[in-house]
Amino acid sequence: MTSLPFLLYLPLLLLLPQLSHPGATPEPKQNLTLNMKPEPSSTYIVHVHHLAKPSHFATLGHWYTSMVATHSPRPVADHSTRILFTYDTVLHGFAVKLTGDEARRMSDAEGVSGVHEDRQLHYMTTRTPGFLGPDPGFGAWRDTDFGDSVIIGFVDSGIWPESPSFSDSELGPARPSWRGKCVGAEDFNASLCNNKLVGARAFYDGLSPTPRDWFGHGTPVASTAAGSEVRDAGFHMFARGTARGVAPKAKIAMYATGVMAWTSSIAAAIDAAVKDGVDILSISIGKEVPLPFYNDTVSIAAFGAERAGVLVVFAGGNHGPKASTVDNAAPWMTTVGAVTVDRMFPAKLNLGDGTVLTGHSVYTMKANGTNMVPLVINPCSEKTLTPDRILGKIVVCIFSLEHKDEAQDGGIDSLQRAGAAGLVQVYISSWSPDDLSSDLLLGAFFPGLSLSYTAGQNLRAYMVSEPYPVASLSFACETVINENRAPMVASFSSRGPNLVAPELLKPDVIAPGANILAAWPVNPLLPEFLNSMYRLSYGTSMATPHVAGVAALIKKKHSNWTPAMIRSALITTAATLDNTGREILDNGLIDTSDNAKVSSATPFAAGAGHVRPQLAMDPGLVYDAGARDYVDFLRALNYTTEQLRLFAPDMATCTRELPGGAAGLNYPSFVVFFDGRTDVRTLTRTVTKVSQEPESESSDVINLDGL
């Protein structure tokens, strides 16, 4: 073991105003008849200190039922039927329908550590394995037999088992210790599982719960991490080639949480996955606003999963490029941001003055752009896309990401009904979108393209200078690779600093998350062009399974490594340079005062950098940590004993002081803040040598601009 000191300087000013609003008390009225309705019930998650179970209860289940009957009396014969889920592996407790008053009473019950109201979370929605680096002939794939026999669990919307990406050709059965199962539903026969899909269950309370993916999220996510090899895959004529997951021989277990993704369902899915024996968990789900870890049931469940030896990979969120939006940011969570890849689908807008602007399009019919038609700017709402305004014209829709929540509800169908000749999407924003072709997926059979910020500025200049602007569209319907700088941090990828634990750097790493070709559900109710078996998807949802796949390869090679060791290998071997050998750029913020220059990505956008599978197989040194270290970390955040019991009831009363505070956690990265009393902080790290070869290590301290 070797201890290495590090210093980093970063100031912080944090102001949290508190507002209070006094209320007025009305005078009582006499002889008033009230028709009082019963208080509505909601789902609550009751966290229980299971070690405090009274001895006269035979099981935890009997204890939970007694709690419900005592603190939430209802005229029912069996109170156990009111319990939706019980948790007994990664956390302890149950989910139950309660009124607000009942929930308050339950929180005061003996043995209850906390009561959290259920929350709805959100899903963070062939080239990429090659872009990451694995190659069939050498490196990570060869050394790990493509991740054979490793089981990746997915907590997601479900799966489309008939996809070729889930074929089990040449795969053997799951290991004897595997406890997962396939549970059928009206639209999902359990026999659809095979030696690739080794588990499929639904974990949500609703009509006809099913493991089948009717949402189009779990299917592309699972195929990205562990899809089998499929030749000549593509979205119509785009991105054609051999599609495969990052760990194409790994096995898949789907824990479906439906379209709504409630916290109670996600916790139940994680609990079951760990009990079944998954090796890796991939969860592309997050919140709108980060929560304290003690108030985040998913974070508590992830703690239990890591303690059980399961690495959990989470999406960092799609709320960029604003600062302090990164989610799923606990040290026991591997947090992933998204980057672009070196693949483009070019199309051209030919202006009347001879200027040619290159954009992105997935329009499926070739055109040479010989017919010039009028260009017209339109707000692109349902009310303004009318024939009198756009018939026979190319419509220019201008978007500003600063106001991206404003209604621009006109779709491709509105353009077609009104007889538009084409569509150009332009972004006039200091935030540069990089998911341009994804915006046009619904335009696969309507002529249109998207322009970047710079090209959009050129188009605006032409339209301002020309009283009767005209243009034509050219489509080659081709895929171009290796001609653009990549990776770049995607504009939508959530950024740090970490609001919940400011001295913990998040995201951890970045991975491909824009224009990812992945399997897609074939839904007869959808329009024809969406029924391609593969589709282009984007979001940190798609970056997450890339990292989960790499983690599966590491797990295959180093089966005895802890989750922290695998995470350390991912972080310490990540790349900070792009495919041109220059610093990775942040595509989320353009310097409009400097010829639209794109700035280099900071660690708050890129974490440690772009994941590199081959190097992660042999990191040389790793930073290890376990449940005890994480409890000490939480104590350094001033968590109370009762809050610590939510994570580790057996460790809550015997914590140690962490030298250096929260930044002293043995983590591969850190952020240091200063309170003005000193300009020196000393932090210690302990590394474990995992290589058979001699190692020499060096460290660099890189200041952010202006500090």
PDB file of C-alpha atoms in Angstrom, residues 568-706:
ATOM      1  CA  SER A 568     -11.412   3.185  -9.994  1.00  0.00           C
ATOM      2  CA  ALA A 569     -10.135   1.374 -13.091  1.00  0.00           C
ATOM      3  CA  LEU A 570     -12.720   3.174 -15.235  1.00  0.00           C
ATOM      4  CA  ILE A 571     -11.822   6.573 -13.773  1.00  0.00           C
ATOM      5  CA  THR A 572      -8.027   6.412 -13.635  1.00  0.00           C
ATOM      6  CA  THR A 573      -7.644   5.161 -17.216  1.00  0.00           C
ATOM      7  CA  ALA A 574     -10.111   7.582 -18.843  1.00  0.00           C
ATOM      8  CA  ALA A 575      -8.953   9.750 -21.744  1.00  0.00           C
ATOM      9  CA  THR A 576      -8.813  13.549 -21.663  1.00  0.00           C
ATOM     10  CA  LEU A 577      -7.842  13.874 -25.349  1.00  0.00           C
ATOM     11  CA  ASP A 578     -10.054  13.412 -28.407  1.00  0.00           C
ATOM     12  CA  ASN A 579      -9.445  11.636 -31.713  1.00  0.00           C
ATOM     13  CA  THR A 580      -7.234  14.503 -32.905  1.00  0.00           C
ATOM     14  CA  GLY A 581      -4.957  14.355 -29.871  1.00  0.00           C
ATOM     15  CA  ARG A 582      -6.341  17.618 -28.484  1.00  0.00           C
ATOM     16  CA  GLU A 583      -8.332  18.290 -25.317  1.00  0.00           C
ATOM     17  CA  ILE A 584     -11.906  17.034 -25.284  1.00  0.00           C
ATOM     18  CA  LEU A 585     -14.253  19.935 -25.989  1.00  0.00           C
ATOM     19  CA  ASP A 586     -17.437  20.919 -24.178  1.00  0.00           C
ATOM     20  CA  ASN A 587     -20.122  21.190 -26.828  1.00  0.00           C
ATOM     21  CA  GLY A 588     -22.516  22.736 -24.345  1.00  0.00           C
ATOM     22  CA  LEU A 589     -21.115  26.245 -24.180  1.00  0.00           C
ATOM     23  CA  ILE A 590     -19.947  28.309 -27.126  1.00  0.00           C
ATOM     24  CA  ASP A 591     -17.961  31.520 -26.782  1.00  0.00           C
ATOM     25  CA  THR A 592     -20.014  33.769 -29.055  1.00  0.00           C
ATOM     26  CA  SER A 593     -17.474  36.582 -28.631  1.00  0.00           C
ATOM     27  CA  ASP A 594     -14.665  34.458 -30.074  1.00  0.00           C
ATOM     28  CA  ASN A 595     -15.935  33.286 -33.474  1.00  0.00           C
ATOM     29  CA  ALA A 596     -18.178  30.653 -31.879  1.00  0.00           C
ATOM     30  CA  LYS A 597     -15.205  28.884 -30.322  1.00  0.00           C
ATOM     31  CA  VAL A 598     -15.996  25.739 -28.364  1.00  0.00           C
ATOM     32  CA  SER A 599     -14.203  25.579 -25.018  1.00  0.00           C
ATOM     33  CA  SER A 600     -12.320  22.641 -23.533  1.00  0.00           C
ATOM     34  CA  ALA A 601     -14.328  20.467 -21.167  1.00  0.00           C
ATOM     35  CA  THR A 602     -13.685  20.914 -17.450  1.00  0.00           C
ATOM     36  CA  PRO A 603     -13.859  18.001 -14.975  1.00  0.00           C
ATOM     37  CA  PHE A 604     -17.327  19.226 -13.981  1.00  0.00           C
ATOM     38  CA  ALA A 605     -18.504  18.360 -17.502  1.00  0.00           C
ATOM     39  CA  ALA A 606     -16.285  15.397 -18.361  1.00  0.00           C
ATOM     40  CA  GLY A 607     -15.341  13.912 -15.001  1.00  0.00           C
ATOM     41  CA  ALA A 608     -12.080  12.012 -15.399  1.00  0.00           C
ATOM     42  CA  GLY A 609     -12.648  11.737 -19.152  1.00  0.00           C
ATOM     43  CA  HIS A 610     -13.757   9.323 -21.863  1.00  0.00           C
ATOM     44  CA  VAL A 611     -13.862   5.680 -20.797  1.00  0.00           C
ATOM     45  CA  ARG A 612     -11.182   3.440 -22.375  1.00  0.00           C
ATOM     46  CA  PRO A 613     -11.961  -0.290 -22.094  1.00  0.00           C
ATOM     47  CA  GLN A 614      -8.581  -1.659 -23.052  1.00  0.00           C
ATOM     48  CA  LEU A 615      -6.631   0.390 -20.511  1.00  0.00           C
ATOM     49  CA  ALA A 616      -9.245  -0.206 -17.818  1.00  0.00           C
ATOM     50  CA  MET A 617      -8.446  -3.924 -17.939  1.00  0.00           C
ATOM     51  CA  ASP A 618      -5.058  -3.195 -16.319  1.00  0.00           C
ATOM     52  CA  PRO A 619      -5.083   0.113 -14.402  1.00  0.00           C
ATOM     53  CA  GLY A 620      -1.956  -0.735 -12.406  1.00  0.00           C
ATOM     54  CA  LEU A 621      -3.192   0.880  -9.200  1.00  0.00           C
ATOM     55  CA  VAL A 622      -6.718   1.180  -7.845  1.00  0.00           C
ATOM     56  CA  TYR A 623      -8.445   3.139  -5.079  1.00  0.00           C
ATOM     57  CA  ASP A 624     -10.561   0.745  -3.047  1.00  0.00           C
ATOM     58  CA  ALA A 625     -13.358   1.585  -0.600  1.00  0.00           C
ATOM     59  CA  GLY A 626     -16.221  -0.195   1.105  1.00  0.00           C
ATOM     60  CA  ALA A 627     -19.329   0.300   3.194  1.00  0.00           C
ATOM     61  CA  ARG A 628     -17.389   1.453   6.270  1.00  0.00           C
ATOM     62  CA  ASP A 629     -15.645   4.152   4.227  1.00  0.00           C
ATOM     63  CA  TYR A 630     -18.942   5.353   2.771  1.00  0.00           C
ATOM     64  CA  VAL A 631     -20.555   5.555   6.217  1.00  0.00           C
ATOM     65  CA  ASP A 632     -17.618   7.671   7.409  1.00  0.00           C
ATOM     66  CA  PHE A 633     -18.104   9.825   4.310  1.00  0.00           C
ATOM     67  CA  LEU A 634     -21.770  10.338   5.195  1.00  0.00           C
ATOM     68  CA  ARG A 635     -20.837  11.231   8.760  1.00  0.00           C
ATOM     69  CA  ALA A 636     -18.470  13.848   7.317  1.00  0.00           C
ATOM     70  CA  LEU A 637     -21.548  15.302   5.586  1.00  0.00           C
ATOM     71  CA  ASN A 638     -23.036  15.692   9.102  1.00  0.00           C
ATOM     72  CA  TYR A 639     -25.589  12.919   8.720  1.00  0.00           C
ATOM     73  CA  THR A 640     -27.247  11.914  11.980  1.00  0.00           C
ATOM     74  CA  THR A 641     -27.145   8.431  13.449  1.00  0.00           C
ATOM     75  CA  GLU A 642     -30.770   7.935  12.432  1.00  0.00           C
ATOM     76  CA  GLN A 643     -29.968   8.950   8.856  1.00  0.00           C
ATOM     77  CA  LEU A 644     -26.969   6.607   8.796  1.00  0.00           C
ATOM     78  CA  ARG A 645     -29.233   3.729   9.843  1.00  0.00           C
ATOM     79  CA  LEU A 646     -30.977   4.053   6.478  1.00  0.00           C
ATOM     80  CA  PHE A 647     -27.764   2.881   4.821  1.00  0.00           C
ATOM     81  CA  ALA A 648     -26.051   0.607   7.352  1.00  0.00           C
ATOM     82  CA  PRO A 649     -27.868   0.060  10.645  1.00  0.00           C
ATOM     83  CA  ASP A 650     -25.015  -2.078  11.945  1.00  0.00           C
ATOM     84  CA  MET A 651     -22.472   0.724  11.412  1.00  0.00           C
ATOM     85  CA  ALA A 652     -24.495   3.810  12.306  1.00  0.00           C
ATOM     86  CA  THR A 653     -23.179   4.227  15.850  1.00  0.00           C
ATOM     87  CA  CYS A 654     -19.499   3.442  15.333  1.00  0.00           C
ATOM     88  CA  THR A 655     -18.252   5.841  12.694  1.00  0.00           C
ATOM     89  CA  ARG A 656     -14.729   7.195  12.367  1.00  0.00           C
ATOM     90  CA  GLU A 657     -13.668  10.738  11.627  1.00  0.00           C
ATOM     91  CA  LEU A 658     -12.574  11.005   8.016  1.00  0.00           C
ATOM     92  CA  PRO A 659      -9.307  12.998   7.773  1.00  0.00           C
ATOM     93  CA  GLY A 660      -9.916  15.878   5.406  1.00  0.00           C
ATOM     94  CA  GLY A 661     -13.687  15.656   5.718  1.00  0.00           C
ATOM     95  CA  ALA A 662     -15.798  14.315   2.857  1.00  0.00           C
ATOM     96  CA  ALA A 663     -12.948  14.948   0.406  1.00  0.00           C
ATOM     97  CA  GLY A 664     -10.880  12.462   2.420  1.00  0.00           C
ATOM     98  CA  LEU A 665     -12.827   9.477   1.075  1.00  0.00           C
ATOM     99  CA  ASN A 666     -10.487   7.092  -0.751  1.00  0.00           C
ATOM    100  CA  TYR A 667     -11.918   8.008  -4.154  1.00  0.00           C
ATOM    101  CA  PRO A 668     -10.004   8.326  -7.446  1.00  0.00           C
ATOM    102  CA  SER A 669     -10.865  12.030  -7.766  1.00  0.00           C
ATOM    103  CA  PHE A 670     -11.845  14.925  -5.537  1.00  0.00           C
ATOM    104  CA  VAL A 671     -12.799  18.575  -5.427  1.00  0.00           C
ATOM    105  CA  VAL A 672     -11.538  20.839  -2.647  1.00  0.00           C
ATOM    106  CA  PHE A 673     -13.376  23.911  -1.370  1.00  0.00           C
ATOM    107  CA  PHE A 674     -11.952  26.584   0.899  1.00  0.00           C
ATOM    108  CA  ASP A 675     -13.824  28.504   3.575  1.00  0.00           C
ATOM    109  CA  GLY A 676     -11.440  31.463   3.754  1.00  0.00           C
ATOM    110  CA  ARG A 677      -9.734  30.379   6.978  1.00  0.00           C
ATOM    111  CA  THR A 678      -6.868  28.615   5.198  1.00  0.00           C
ATOM    112  CA  ASP A 679      -5.517  28.238   1.695  1.00  0.00           C
ATOM    113  CA  VAL A 680      -4.044  24.766   2.276  1.00  0.00           C
ATOM    114  CA  ARG A 681      -5.840  21.417   2.388  1.00  0.00           C
ATOM    115  CA  THR A 682      -4.021  18.103   2.659  1.00  0.00           C
ATOM    116  CA  LEU A 683      -5.771  14.941   1.523  1.00  0.00           C
ATOM    117  CA  THR A 684      -4.490  11.376   1.595  1.00  0.00           C
ATOM    118  CA  ARG A 685      -5.224   8.524  -0.781  1.00  0.00           C
ATOM    119  CA  THR A 686      -4.329   4.847  -0.459  1.00  0.00           C
ATOM    120  CA  VAL A 687      -3.695   2.855  -3.619  1.00  0.00           C
ATOM    121  CA  THR A 688      -3.643  -0.895  -4.139  1.00  0.00           C
ATOM    122  CA  LYS A 689      -1.317  -2.407  -6.722  1.00  0.00           C
ATOM    123  CA  VAL A 690      -3.185  -4.829  -8.995  1.00  0.00           C
ATOM    124  CA  SER A 691      -0.667  -5.208 -11.810  1.00  0.00           C
ATOM    125  CA  GLN A 692       1.913  -7.955 -12.073  1.00  0.00           C
ATOM    126  CA  GLU A 693       4.354  -5.523 -13.664  1.00  0.00           C
ATOM    127  CA  PRO A 694       6.430  -2.771 -11.995  1.00  0.00           C
ATOM    128  CA  GLU A 695       4.498   0.502 -11.858  1.00  0.00           C
ATOM    129  CA  SER A 696       5.563   4.143 -11.796  1.00  0.00           C
ATOM    130  CA  GLU A 697       2.932   6.816 -11.233  1.00  0.00           C
ATOM    131  CA  SER A 698       2.936  10.596 -11.518  1.00  0.00           C
ATOM    132  CA  SER A 699       0.367  13.230 -10.587  1.00  0.00           C
ATOM    133  CA  ASP A 700      -0.472  16.620 -12.055  1.00  0.00           C
ATOM    134  CA  VAL A 701      -2.461  19.434 -10.472  1.00  0.00           C
ATOM    135  CA  ILE A 702      -4.366  21.354 -13.127  1.00  0.00           C
ATOM    136  CA  ASN A 703      -5.917  24.683 -12.179  1.00  0.00           C
ATOM    137  CA  LEU A 704      -9.175  25.760 -13.749  1.00  0.00           C
ATOM    138  CA  ASP A 705      -8.990  28.998 -15.716  1.00  0.00           C
ATOM    139  CA  GLY A 706      -9.018  32.106 -13.564  1.00  0.00           C
TER     140      GLY A 706
END
